Amino acid sequence: MNLLSDFLQQVTNGVAVGGIYALVGLGFVLIYKATHVVNFAHGEFMMVGAFLFYSFHDAWGMSYGVGAALAIALVGIVGGGMGRILSRSISDRQALAGVLVTVGIGMMANNGVRLVPGWGNDTRAVSTPFADQIVTAGTVVLSGDRLAIVVSCIVLIAALQFFLMRTRRGLAIRAMSHDRMTALQMGVPIPVTTSMIWAASTGLAAFAGILLAPAIFVHADMGYIAFHAFPAAVLGGFVSIPGTIVGGIAVGVAEELAGFYLPEGVKNVVPHAILLMALLLRPRGFFESPKIRDA
Amino acid sequence: MSNTRIAGKAGILGGLGICIAVGVHILPDYLIAQLALVCIYALAGLGMVVVVGLSGQISLGHAAFLALGAYAAAILQALDVPFLVALPLAGAVAGVIGGLVGVLFARLSGPYFAMATIAFASLVKEAIVRWEQLTNGNLGIYLQDLSIFSVSIADDRRFFYLALAVLVLAMTVVAGLWSSPAGRAIGAVRDDEVAAKSAGIEPKYYRSAAFGISAALVGLAGALYAHKILYISPEAFGFGASLELLVIAAVGGLAAISGAIWGAFFVIVLPQAIAALGGYLPFLLEERASVQGFAYGAALVAVMLREPQGLHGLLIGVGRRLSGVLAARKAIG
Amino acid sequence: MTGRRWGRSISGGWLAILLTIAGLACVPARVGAATQGVTNTEIVVGTHLDLSGPIASWGVPVRNGMEMKVDEVNRAGGIFGRKLRLIVEDTGYDPKRAVMATERLVGQHKVFAIVGALGAPTTAAAMPVALKRGIPHLVPLTAAEFTYRPHHRLKFSFVTPNYDAMRTGLAFLIREKKAKKIGIVYQNDEYGVGVLKGVEDQLAAVGLTLVGKSSYERGAVNFSSQVAKLRSAQADLVVLGTTIRETVAVMREARRLGWRPVFLASGAGYAAEVAELDKEATEGLYGVGQTPIPYADGASDQVANWLRAYKARYGEEGNIQAISGYLAIDMFALGATNAGPQLTVDSLIEGLERVRDYQAKFGSAPVTFTPDNHLGTTRAFVARIQDGRWRPVTDFLHYQEMN
């Protein structure tokens, strides 16, 4: 092993992990942008998606694609409905109450899955088509499930950008995120758009959960990873999609490099140390446009 | 306020004091022991009401100050510092660090501020883990039973009175702050930063002061927590603990200091009550303990959806309706 | 806010306190008998477990195992005619909930003893609550040091300490595998540090030092840098101060890199689930244990019957966690039986101190208590995963007797 290949291997691993952070972070950003609520139940939606996928795919024998699509759709529908209820009961000025509702929903989900027969407190392994494949480039090794994360991250982000920039629905969402009152006056259906955003975000969470399941298994506490994805969202200023991707990958790579080269224990705090430094330098993240700042 | 009003109020407070003293004598020890924990969390909740309610800064990292207060108390006890010195010192340690953090974070707002507090708390936790000579790292610290002037406070009732006294004292101080010019200035910064600035109020100064005061209150609660639980380790002060503190303030209500007490009951007593209720529903709760956590989460959702102003807001509403009915009766009668 | 309004909010606070006290005062206080929790027909025993929270996958089977033993004792007529009644409280891995649960067990439910509590940080906080009130806190299911040190008349432990188990396992593997470069991955908490200390002391005893150590936070998703670091330090033996999922995740990561050092799991990683989660990646893993993990085929009749009964009752395979719970109540029953018909705290302590080489039907490390020693065993065996199953490869060992 030489120094260069060590370094490249760590960077590669970091990008793969960072892709997960970015995917999870994106879910935060979507909802925050539109409703100014930080969804603390995000990790739990991820976990529920992974459990559903486990049931569909591993317990009931559906194919990978069908099982995943069904799990994502189910979580998205529930999430969309939840967003509707939330936005109806709680106004924008009561962001804290909104946050606390998501905390409560998170508790219900975390305890609720333990009550479902066949899920419970135990850890479940899922099988994937690409789990045992290993891709090698020179001396750098990347496993199939990590590659799947990187690839789906790229595809999803492209799809999301297309949806937001090129479709009418996307335009409605952007208008609503930018200025709700004006959007309302221009005829954007706020309740439907809010539900859609929640559905998209929670569906994304379920997808992240399914991608992550082979690597960290399916269990009731797997949603904890959302906590690690906060820094990615913050680096993206909580509003920027490309910013969140860059932020996620930056955090992932920094974490891996710190774990490899720096003294033991540093890795555990690297994401938060980066986050603090970034915020103190740029109090609203690196990617926020001045326009939104004035709004 | 007229003199008769003050006298009436003093009478009510005195009466309540007597009722509490009688109540404490009737209640069994274990309930008193648990009420002490309610007092401690109400004290911490008071700190949260100051930072979140009065100053409008959503902190998700206040478990760091609970930890600082707790570790300060434990370390000072090991150094044989008398409790009556150690308790304010623990509050001061948390308060000073909180004030500095407040200055550092003064430019941040909204979710950026909240995320910065999360990051700060996780750095504090890791620092406690790694500074083994001082904190014994992950193995934690065991405390000795408390005594003041060689009078043992290990007894449940004595400890309860101690916690209650600290709480009442803190409530009085915070109530004074709330109605003081400084308190109004903090509120003005919360409501409209630009207007406050044009009125000559420097937002940065008042915001960090509020953060520091709340950190000191939570630090005091941390010191009492350490003496109550008698074993502290970094694990007890993670993100979940910060979230719990925020729940106290949000559920109780941010508009008034009594919200802290309602919130503490919600966080400490409700899970116990749900568990106790489980005894009557053996088919449900004996089999599936997670039902309790589920019910607690559902209660949180219900309170926040039904009454975003928290339990305090709910009770004020009930009180208004009640006094409305009474007034109507009077008018008819 | 005006003075009047804060006055109102203050009295609102007082009202809150008052109302609750008034409500709670209605709860009748029970009058304790001569020995709390013991009548002519009943013994009340309490425990606090993690039925929710991060280690609920331990708490639930432990409770099941306890219930099974309680029912077994009661079906056989109880202990000198006294039926056992078990009261279980949930702690959710939160020390303050553990303290409150213990206060309730002792003060409200008036338990005779607390038996088989779970979780290191929760038990550390809860144990003094019971001891201070003169209630025995017996055989908690945690391998932390405070369960036996300092010695206390009312506390007993029958779990091999992590420290001793790790030193023993390491001594065996260094001897057998001629390992020279030892690394460790451990969880950044009390449990992980306990494992680390055992490893460091054993290495110091044989003149070695760790070539690499790395920790992780509970809930971490990625172990690639930890594994890469140990690999580039060319570790030939990696100790895992991990729990079930992380044990598998670390071994998978190593396999992905095509790196196969010898792996040694601590007592928390010695669980059937490790092999079940990924049969291929965990093949060859060593672990230290105290009670052999039973598999239905190949078990003795007694154990096979127990496994069948467990599955019939709970719909799941009986695992090592359930056995721990079962053994905790078994140990209490043995102590209470030794105590004779006059059951008091003193007679129970004396009864337990007469326990010699207790192994029960699962073939655990023999437990002996004496008046001076309330740590029942320090021995452990080494096991290895072969064909997806844990198989003991040594007898009960202790590092001090191994040179």
Short mmCIF file of N, CA, C and O in Angstrom, two decimals, chain C residues 1 52 59 86 93 136 140 151 186 194 224 246-247 276 283 301 305 326 338 360 382 394:
data_model
loop_
_atom_site.label_atom_id
_atom_site.label_comp_id
_atom_site.label_asym_id
_atom_site.label_seq_id
_atom_site.Cartn_x
_atom_site.Cartn_y
_atom_site.Cartn_z
N MET C 1 -43.56 42.21 29.64
CA MET C 1 -44.70 41.73 30.43
C MET C 1 -44.87 42.61 31.67
O MET C 1 -43.90 42.97 32.33
N SER C 52 -37.52 -0.29 26.00
CA SER C 52 -37.53 0.60 24.84
C SER C 52 -36.14 1.20 24.74
O SER C 52 -35.30 1.00 25.62
N GLY C 59 -33.52 -6.04 26.25
CA GLY C 59 -34.45 -5.95 27.37
C GLY C 59 -35.65 -6.87 27.22
O GLY C 59 -36.06 -7.52 28.19
N LEU C 86 -43.18 -10.82 39.88
CA LEU C 86 -42.14 -10.00 39.27
C LEU C 86 -42.73 -8.68 38.78
O LEU C 86 -43.73 -8.68 38.07
N TYR C 93 -32.92 3.18 28.65
CA TYR C 93 -31.50 3.53 28.66
C TYR C 93 -31.27 4.95 29.18
O TYR C 93 -30.34 5.62 28.77
N PRO C 136 -31.65 -5.34 48.55
CA PRO C 136 -30.59 -5.99 47.77
C PRO C 136 -30.76 -5.72 46.27
O PRO C 136 -31.87 -5.69 45.76
N PRO C 140 -27.21 -7.96 38.45
CA PRO C 140 -27.57 -7.19 37.25
C PRO C 140 -26.87 -7.77 36.03
O PRO C 140 -25.80 -8.37 36.15
N HIS C 151 -16.96 -3.71 47.23
CA HIS C 151 -17.78 -4.76 47.80
C HIS C 151 -18.89 -4.14 48.65
O HIS C 151 -18.67 -3.19 49.38
N TYR C 186 -13.65 0.22 19.11
CA TYR C 186 -14.54 0.15 20.27
C TYR C 186 -15.57 1.26 20.26
O TYR C 186 -15.37 2.32 19.68
N GLY C 194 -14.40 -0.12 28.82
CA GLY C 194 -14.12 -1.28 29.65
C GLY C 194 -13.35 -2.34 28.87
O GLY C 194 -12.36 -2.91 29.36
N SER C 224 -15.35 2.40 7.45
CA SER C 224 -14.27 2.16 6.49
C SER C 224 -12.95 2.77 6.94
O SER C 224 -11.92 2.14 6.81
N GLU C 246 -22.43 -3.58 14.81
CA GLU C 246 -21.13 -3.03 14.45
C GLU C 246 -20.10 -4.13 14.27
O GLU C 246 -19.18 -4.00 13.46
N THR C 247 -20.25 -5.22 15.02
CA THR C 247 -19.35 -6.35 14.84
C THR C 247 -19.42 -6.83 13.39
O THR C 247 -18.40 -7.03 12.73
N GLU C 276 -26.04 -14.73 12.21
CA GLU C 276 -27.24 -14.75 11.36
C GLU C 276 -27.27 -13.56 10.39
O GLU C 276 -27.77 -13.68 9.28
N GLU C 283 -17.72 -15.51 9.43
CA GLU C 283 -17.13 -16.84 9.61
C GLU C 283 -15.72 -16.71 10.20
O GLU C 283 -14.91 -15.89 9.73
N ASP C 301 -31.07 -32.48 26.27
CA ASP C 301 -32.53 -32.57 26.32
C ASP C 301 -33.14 -31.42 27.10
O ASP C 301 -34.10 -30.80 26.69
N ASN C 305 -35.57 -28.71 25.49
CA ASN C 305 -36.92 -28.51 26.01
C ASN C 305 -37.17 -27.05 26.33
O ASN C 305 -38.24 -26.50 26.05
N TYR C 326 -33.43 -15.56 32.52
CA TYR C 326 -33.86 -16.79 33.17
C TYR C 326 -32.92 -17.13 34.34
O TYR C 326 -33.36 -17.43 35.45
N ASN C 338 -31.96 -21.42 49.66
CA ASN C 338 -30.90 -21.62 50.66
C ASN C 338 -31.23 -20.89 51.96
O ASN C 338 -30.81 -21.31 53.04
N ALA C 360 -26.28 -24.11 36.49
CA ALA C 360 -27.59 -24.28 35.88
C ALA C 360 -27.51 -25.22 34.68
O ALA C 360 -26.48 -25.83 34.42
N VAL C 382 -13.51 -19.25 25.18
CA VAL C 382 -13.39 -18.66 23.86
C VAL C 382 -14.22 -19.50 22.91
O VAL C 382 -14.20 -20.74 22.98
N THR C 394 -12.66 -23.54 23.80
CA THR C 394 -11.85 -23.79 25.00
C THR C 394 -12.79 -24.13 26.15
O THR C 394 -14.00 -23.99 26.06
#
